mmCIF file of C-alpha atoms in Angstrom:
data_model
loop_
_atom_site.group_PDB
_atom_site.id
_atom_site.type_symbol
_atom_site.label_atom_id
_atom_site.label_comp_id
_atom_site.label_asym_id
_atom_site.label_seq_id
_atom_site.Cartn_x
_atom_site.Cartn_y
_atom_site.Cartn_z
ATOM 1 C CA MET A 243 0.000 0.000 0.000
ATOM 2 C CA LEU A 244 1.246 3.505 -0.856
ATOM 3 C CA PHE A 245 0.748 6.453 1.485
ATOM 4 C CA VAL A 246 1.189 10.005 0.206
ATOM 5 C CA VAL A 247 1.365 12.538 3.017
ATOM 6 C CA GLN A 248 0.879 16.231 2.179
ATOM 7 C CA CYS A 249 2.484 18.558 4.755
ATOM 8 C CA LEU A 250 3.816 22.069 5.233
ATOM 9 C CA HIS A 251 7.378 22.669 4.085
ATOM 10 C CA ASP A 252 8.806 25.102 6.613
ATOM 11 C CA ARG A 253 12.024 23.797 8.083
ATOM 12 C CA GLY A 254 11.128 21.464 10.939
ATOM 13 C CA VAL A 255 7.369 21.742 10.289
ATOM 14 C CA LEU A 256 7.464 19.092 7.564
ATOM 15 C CA LEU A 257 9.313 16.743 9.907
ATOM 16 C CA SER A 258 7.045 17.189 12.925
ATOM 17 C CA ALA A 259 3.795 17.234 10.936
ATOM 18 C CA THR A 260 4.661 14.144 8.896
ATOM 19 C CA LEU A 261 5.880 12.149 11.882
ATOM 20 C CA LYS A 262 2.759 13.101 13.812
ATOM 21 C CA ILE A 263 0.517 11.856 11.012
ATOM 22 C CA LEU A 264 2.474 8.613 10.743
ATOM 23 C CA SER A 265 2.318 8.190 14.503
ATOM 24 C CA ASN A 266 -1.458 8.584 14.395
ATOM 25 C CA TRP A 267 -1.468 5.802 11.823
ATOM 26 C CA SER A 268 0.841 3.715 14.055
ATOM 27 C CA ILE A 269 3.573 3.796 11.398
ATOM 28 C CA PRO A 270 7.125 4.337 12.763
ATOM 29 C CA SER A 271 9.520 6.456 10.704
ATOM 30 C CA THR A 272 11.853 3.462 10.387
ATOM 31 C CA TRP A 273 9.327 1.932 8.025
ATOM 32 C CA ILE A 274 9.675 4.764 5.499
ATOM 33 C CA LYS A 275 11.432 3.490 2.372
ATOM 34 C CA ARG A 276 10.513 6.193 -0.129
ATOM 35 C CA ILE A 277 9.720 9.912 0.117
ATOM 36 C CA PHE A 278 7.796 11.357 -2.821
ATOM 37 C CA ALA A 279 8.881 14.992 -2.693
ATOM 38 C CA ASP A 280 7.342 18.026 -4.334
ATOM 39 C CA THR A 281 9.264 19.146 -7.411
ATOM 40 C CA ASP A 282 10.269 22.461 -5.853
ATOM 41 C CA ILE A 283 12.619 20.578 -3.534
ATOM 42 C CA LEU A 284 15.035 21.182 -6.428
ATOM 43 C CA THR A 285 14.724 24.981 -6.478
ATOM 44 C CA ASN A 286 13.382 26.114 -3.102
ATOM 45 C CA PRO A 287 15.988 25.940 -0.282
ATOM 46 C CA GLN A 288 13.307 26.186 2.413
ATOM 47 C CA VAL A 289 11.378 23.240 0.985
ATOM 48 C CA PHE A 290 14.625 21.301 0.635
ATOM 49 C CA GLN A 291 15.526 21.840 4.305
ATOM 50 C CA GLY A 292 12.179 20.410 5.375
ATOM 51 C CA TYR A 293 12.722 17.227 3.376
ATOM 52 C CA LYS A 294 16.325 16.988 4.548
ATOM 53 C CA GLU A 295 15.201 16.999 8.183
ATOM 54 C CA LEU A 296 12.615 14.338 7.364
ATOM 55 C CA THR A 297 15.234 12.026 5.815
ATOM 56 C CA LYS A 298 17.270 12.192 9.028
ATOM 57 C CA ALA A 299 14.398 10.500 10.878
ATOM 58 C CA CYS A 300 14.247 7.737 8.270
ATOM 59 C CA PRO A 301 16.557 4.783 7.560
ATOM 60 C CA ASP A 302 19.782 5.579 5.692
ATOM 61 C CA SER A 303 18.491 3.662 2.687
ATOM 62 C CA VAL A 304 15.442 5.918 2.230
ATOM 63 C CA GLN A 305 14.919 7.156 -1.331
ATOM 64 C CA VAL A 306 13.855 10.700 -2.225
ATOM 65 C CA LEU A 307 11.857 10.548 -5.442
ATOM 66 C CA VAL A 308 10.849 13.524 -7.584
ATOM 67 C CA TYR A 309 8.546 13.919 -10.540
ATOM 68 C CA PRO A 310 10.955 15.590 -13.024
ATOM 69 C CA PRO A 311 10.024 19.026 -14.398
ATOM 70 C CA LYS A 312 8.583 18.637 -17.881
ATOM 71 C CA ASN A 313 8.893 22.209 -19.114
ATOM 72 C CA PHE A 314 11.976 23.611 -17.412
ATOM 73 C CA ILE A 315 12.413 26.048 -20.308
ATOM 74 C CA THR A 316 9.206 27.473 -21.749
ATOM 75 C CA ASP A 317 8.539 27.982 -25.457
ATOM 76 C CA ASP A 318 9.180 31.721 -25.080
ATOM 77 C CA GLY A 319 12.588 31.163 -23.474
ATOM 78 C CA TYR A 320 11.869 31.567 -19.760
ATOM 79 C CA ILE A 321 12.868 29.215 -16.941
ATOM 80 C CA ASN A 322 9.782 27.628 -15.431
ATOM 81 C CA PHE A 323 10.220 26.649 -11.778
ATOM 82 C CA GLU A 324 7.443 24.072 -11.780
ATOM 83 C CA LYS A 325 5.972 22.686 -8.597
ATOM 84 C CA TYR A 326 4.423 19.247 -8.778
ATOM 85 C CA SER A 327 3.039 17.581 -5.669
ATOM 86 C CA PRO A 328 2.330 13.830 -5.739
ATOM 87 C CA ASP A 329 -1.406 14.504 -5.961
ATOM 88 C CA ASP A 330 -0.745 16.421 -9.209
ATOM 89 C CA TRP A 331 0.732 13.502 -11.124
ATOM 90 C CA ILE A 332 -0.482 10.311 -9.407
ATOM 91 C CA GLU A 333 -3.590 9.050 -11.146
ATOM 92 C CA GLU A 334 -6.244 6.835 -9.637
ATOM 93 C CA LYS A 335 -5.373 3.873 -11.866
ATOM 94 C CA ASP A 336 -1.618 4.051 -11.111
ATOM 95 C CA ASP A 337 -0.044 1.158 -9.271
ATOM 96 C CA ILE A 338 3.370 1.239 -7.598
ATOM 97 C CA GLU A 339 5.184 0.171 -10.777
ATOM 98 C CA ILE A 340 3.639 2.975 -12.848
ATOM 99 C CA ILE A 341 4.350 5.512 -10.111
ATOM 100 C CA LEU A 342 8.008 4.514 -9.866
ATOM 101 C CA ARG A 343 8.388 4.845 -13.639
ATOM 102 C CA LYS A 344 7.180 8.444 -13.438
ATOM 103 C CA VAL A 345 9.733 9.601 -10.877
ATOM 104 C CA LYS A 346 13.496 9.797 -10.516
ATOM 105 C CA GLU A 347 15.592 9.398 -7.414
ATOM 106 C CA ILE A 348 17.480 12.507 -6.346
ATOM 107 C CA LYS A 349 20.377 12.558 -3.889
ATOM 108 C CA ILE A 350 19.937 14.980 -1.003
ATOM 109 C CA GLU A 351 23.628 15.915 -1.077
ATOM 110 C CA SER A 352 23.439 16.870 -4.768
ATOM 111 C CA ILE A 353 20.539 19.265 -4.107
ATOM 112 C CA GLU A 354 22.377 20.746 -1.146
ATOM 113 C CA LYS A 355 25.508 21.330 -3.224
ATOM 114 C CA TYR A 356 23.457 23.053 -5.914
ATOM 115 C CA HIS A 357 21.733 25.297 -3.368
ATOM 116 C CA GLN A 358 25.060 26.213 -1.739
ATOM 117 C CA ASN A 359 26.456 27.353 -5.084
ATOM 118 C CA PHE A 360 23.247 29.220 -5.804
ATOM 119 C CA ARG A 361 23.296 31.007 -2.446
ATOM 120 C CA VAL A 362 26.919 32.127 -2.946
ATOM 121 C CA VAL A 363 26.022 33.740 -6.266
ATOM 122 C CA GLU A 364 22.752 35.102 -4.901
ATOM 123 C CA LYS A 365 24.432 36.664 -1.861
ATOM 124 C CA SER A 366 27.126 38.237 -4.013
ATOM 125 C CA GLU A 367 24.579 39.695 -6.426
ATOM 126 C CA ILE A 368 22.411 41.057 -3.610
ATOM 127 C CA GLN A 369 25.385 42.745 -1.973
ATOM 128 C CA LEU A 370 26.408 44.251 -5.284
ATOM 129 C CA LYS A 371 22.880 45.430 -6.025
ATOM 130 C CA ARG A 372 22.267 46.944 -2.617
ATOM 131 C CA GLY A 373 25.750 48.360 -2.437
ATOM 132 C CA LYS A 374 26.520 46.945 0.974
ATOM 133 C CA PRO A 375 29.808 48.536 2.086
ATOM 134 C CA ASN A 376 32.640 46.418 3.440
ATOM 135 C CA GLU A 377 35.739 47.071 5.491
ATOM 136 C CA GLU A 378 38.046 46.835 2.497
ATOM 137 C CA VAL A 379 36.397 49.621 0.491
ATOM 138 C CA ILE A 380 36.034 51.805 3.597
ATOM 139 C CA GLN A 381 39.746 51.444 4.319
ATOM 140 C CA TRP A 382 40.595 52.175 0.691
ATOM 141 C CA LEU A 383 38.583 55.405 0.734
ATOM 142 C CA CYS A 384 40.132 56.468 4.049
ATOM 143 C CA ASP A 385 43.634 55.919 2.675
ATOM 144 C CA TYR A 386 42.844 57.598 -0.629
ATOM 145 C CA PHE A 387 41.319 60.716 0.956
ATOM 146 C CA GLN A 388 43.971 61.099 3.645
ATOM 147 C CA GLY A 389 45.225 64.694 3.524
ATOM 148 C CA ARG A 390 43.026 65.581 0.554
ATOM 149 C CA LEU A 391 39.432 65.714 1.816
ATOM 150 C CA LEU A 392 37.450 68.072 4.049
ATOM 151 C CA TYR A 393 33.792 67.462 4.857
ATOM 152 C CA ILE A 394 31.282 70.090 5.996
ATOM 153 C CA SER A 395 28.203 68.299 7.315
ATOM 154 C CA GLU A 396 26.054 71.449 7.565
ATOM 155 C CA THR A 397 26.050 71.848 3.789
ATOM 156 C CA SER A 398 26.964 68.245 2.809
ATOM 157 C CA GLN A 399 29.905 69.672 0.867
ATOM 158 C CA PHE A 400 33.215 67.970 0.199
ATOM 159 C CA PHE A 401 36.422 69.905 -0.415
ATOM 160 C CA TYR A 402 38.595 67.515 -2.408
ATOM 161 C CA TYR A 403 42.180 68.037 -3.542
ATOM 162 C CA GLN A 404 42.319 66.889 -7.147
ATOM 163 C CA GLN A 405 45.198 65.429 -9.091
ATOM 164 C CA LYS A 406 45.288 68.621 -11.142
ATOM 165 C CA GLY A 407 46.767 70.347 -8.103
ATOM 166 C CA TYR A 408 43.966 72.348 -6.519
ATOM 167 C CA TRP A 409 40.936 71.970 -4.261
ATOM 168 C CA GLY A 410 37.396 71.714 -5.621
ATOM 169 C CA VAL A 411 33.963 71.688 -3.995
ATOM 170 C CA PHE A 412 31.729 68.657 -4.598
ATOM 171 C CA ASN A 413 28.621 66.895 -3.400
ATOM 172 C CA SER A 414 28.734 63.137 -2.794
ATOM 173 C CA LYS A 415 27.822 62.229 -6.376
ATOM 174 C CA THR A 416 30.190 64.612 -8.130
ATOM 175 C CA LEU A 417 32.952 63.666 -5.674
ATOM 176 C CA LEU A 418 32.698 59.981 -6.577
ATOM 177 C CA ASP A 419 32.584 60.866 -10.263
ATOM 178 C CA ARG A 420 35.807 62.844 -9.842
ATOM 179 C CA VAL A 421 37.517 60.102 -7.822
ATOM 180 C CA LEU A 422 36.603 57.446 -10.388
ATOM 181 C CA SER A 423 38.017 59.642 -13.142
ATOM 182 C CA ASP A 424 41.256 60.123 -11.171
ATOM 183 C CA VAL A 425 41.969 56.483 -10.264
ATOM 184 C CA GLU A 426 43.229 53.978 -12.827
ATOM 185 C CA THR A 427 41.276 50.941 -11.609
ATOM 186 C CA ASN A 428 38.281 50.317 -9.370
ATOM 187 C CA GLN A 429 36.943 46.937 -8.227
ATOM 188 C CA TRP A 430 33.753 48.118 -6.521
ATOM 189 C CA SER A 431 30.365 49.138 -7.830
ATOM 190 C CA TYR A 432 29.226 52.750 -7.651
ATOM 191 C CA GLN A 433 26.606 51.901 -5.013
ATOM 192 C CA ILE A 434 29.166 50.217 -2.779
ATOM 193 C CA LEU A 435 31.405 53.291 -2.983
ATOM 194 C CA GLU A 436 28.440 55.592 -2.395
ATOM 195 C CA ASN A 437 27.382 53.776 0.778
ATOM 196 C CA ALA A 438 30.958 53.512 2.021
ATOM 197 C CA LEU A 439 31.430 57.265 1.527
ATOM 198 C CA LYS A 440 28.591 57.906 3.994
ATOM 199 C CA LEU A 441 30.610 56.102 6.661
ATOM 200 C CA VAL A 442 33.936 57.630 5.670
ATOM 201 C CA ALA A 443 32.839 61.281 5.414
ATOM 202 C CA PRO A 444 32.541 61.934 9.192
ATOM 203 C CA LYS A 445 36.209 60.959 9.587
ATOM 204 C CA PHE A 446 37.087 64.090 7.580
ATOM 205 C CA PHE A 447 34.635 66.439 9.281
ATOM 206 C CA ARG A 448 35.705 70.068 9.604
ATOM 207 C CA ASP A 449 33.846 73.129 10.811
ATOM 208 C CA ALA A 450 32.629 75.393 7.993
ATOM 209 C CA GLU A 451 34.308 78.497 9.423
ATOM 210 C CA GLU A 452 37.575 76.617 9.837
ATOM 211 C CA VAL A 453 37.510 75.542 6.194
ATOM 212 C CA MET A 454 36.813 79.071 4.987
ATOM 213 C CA GLN A 455 39.811 80.366 6.922
ATOM 214 C CA LEU A 456 42.058 77.833 5.202
ATOM 215 C CA PHE A 457 41.110 79.169 1.775
ATOM 216 C CA LEU A 458 41.376 82.855 2.741
ATOM 217 C CA ASN A 459 45.169 82.610 2.572
ATOM 218 C CA ARG A 460 46.389 85.231 0.056
ATOM 219 C CA ARG A 461 49.985 84.107 0.076
ATOM 220 C CA TYR A 462 49.791 81.725 -2.902
ATOM 221 C CA ILE A 463 48.588 81.681 -6.490
ATOM 222 C CA GLY A 464 48.373 78.558 -8.624
ATOM 223 C CA PHE A 465 49.860 77.925 -12.059
ATOM 224 C CA GLN A 466 49.829 74.807 -14.214
ATOM 225 C CA ASN A 467 53.438 74.040 -13.283
ATOM 226 C CA GLY A 468 53.398 75.030 -9.609
ATOM 227 C CA VAL A 469 52.308 77.502 -6.932
ATOM 228 C CA TRP A 470 53.855 80.942 -6.591
ATOM 229 C CA ASP A 471 54.698 81.990 -3.026
ATOM 230 C CA PHE A 472 54.477 85.771 -2.705
ATOM 231 C CA GLU A 473 56.384 85.837 0.591
ATOM 232 C CA THR A 474 59.414 83.832 -0.515
ATOM 233 C CA GLY A 475 59.275 84.741 -4.204
ATOM 234 C CA LYS A 476 59.613 81.063 -5.140
ATOM 235 C CA LEU A 477 57.660 78.611 -7.235
ATOM 236 C CA LEU A 478 56.546 75.657 -5.121
ATOM 237 C CA GLU A 479 55.228 72.274 -6.136
ATOM 238 C CA HIS A 480 51.497 71.690 -5.980
ATOM 239 C CA ASP A 481 50.597 70.704 -2.427
ATOM 240 C CA PRO A 482 47.195 70.223 -0.735
ATOM 241 C CA GLN A 483 48.531 72.011 2.359
ATOM 242 C CA LEU A 484 48.692 75.274 0.370
ATOM 243 C CA TYR A 485 44.876 75.287 -0.068
ATOM 244 C CA ILE A 486 44.706 76.594 -3.615
ATOM 245 C CA SER A 487 41.165 76.586 -5.023
ATOM 246 C CA GLY A 488 42.099 77.076 -8.668
ATOM 247 C CA LEU A 489 44.917 77.367 -11.217
ATOM 248 C CA LEU A 490 45.700 79.866 -13.933
ATOM 249 C CA PRO A 491 45.504 78.210 -17.376
ATOM 250 C CA PHE A 492 49.229 78.647 -18.123
ATOM 251 C CA ASN A 493 52.660 77.934 -16.652
ATOM 252 C CA TYR A 494 54.703 80.313 -14.546
ATOM 253 C CA VAL A 495 57.744 81.592 -16.431
ATOM 254 C CA SER A 496 60.630 82.938 -14.350
ATOM 255 C CA ALA A 497 61.246 86.686 -14.656
ATOM 256 C CA SER A 498 62.962 89.468 -12.716
ATOM 257 C CA GLN A 499 59.642 90.447 -11.151
ATOM 258 C CA PRO A 500 56.967 88.152 -9.715
ATOM 259 C CA PRO A 501 54.052 87.696 -12.135
ATOM 260 C CA PHE A 502 51.613 89.388 -9.766
ATOM 261 C CA LYS A 503 51.961 91.836 -6.936
ATOM 262 C CA PRO A 504 50.413 91.096 -3.558
ATOM 263 C CA SER A 505 48.465 94.324 -3.992
ATOM 264 C CA ALA A 506 45.767 92.392 -5.866
ATOM 265 C CA PRO A 507 44.308 90.327 -3.004
ATOM 266 C CA GLY A 508 40.806 90.274 -4.445
ATOM 267 C CA PHE A 509 42.015 88.662 -7.659
ATOM 268 C CA VAL A 510 44.168 86.145 -5.811
ATOM 269 C CA LEU A 511 41.341 85.256 -3.451
ATOM 270 C CA GLY A 512 39.062 84.476 -6.362
ATOM 271 C CA LEU A 513 41.408 81.826 -7.768
#
């Protein structure tokens, strides 16, 4: 005689519900030789866990039998995750021989291996999609911005020292765009960098008034090939500590007189 028991599939629920039904029928779990599983044991990890727990209460020789999906790929090219329960494919006239011809045995360990591989890919894709930050990207941003980033939380502005040799003002989006254009390679998605920046920014917090004072220095003026120091009369290399907010579009050429006199503070301040 063949018994088909229909139960819930939550992990542990399938086990307890099935064993309870069998107990009511005075059938010990050691008598179970075959488990006719729903087809979605192949694709649904939660369903699989329920059947896995059930097999542990059965003899080691128990078989897990599945009615194979008939239309795994539809005519229009989509994957069809079919779900067949035994009551969907067992017909009234079927005897045990006919039933066994309709199903195939599946090894629990093979399903588990498939689901493990699937979960690794799934987890990776979800993290990439949601942009979950990690310690590695946070550390990379901290190292990259060291000495070249100021953050004003009141206005959500970033003062960033660019490779061109001067400081610029950015919001979070334009800052990341600039960084990605400056670096040669990047292994993280934009969303991961964006979320990591939210955690990194407070490490570079500066008061707005303090930042303004840094850029009020009228001692320097920037050129393409360096920074002129009015006090020493020398051309210095570009340096973030000089707090230059712009460069003239040409090189400084040495002459007997400095290119500009300090008597033009308004012009210098605007650069």
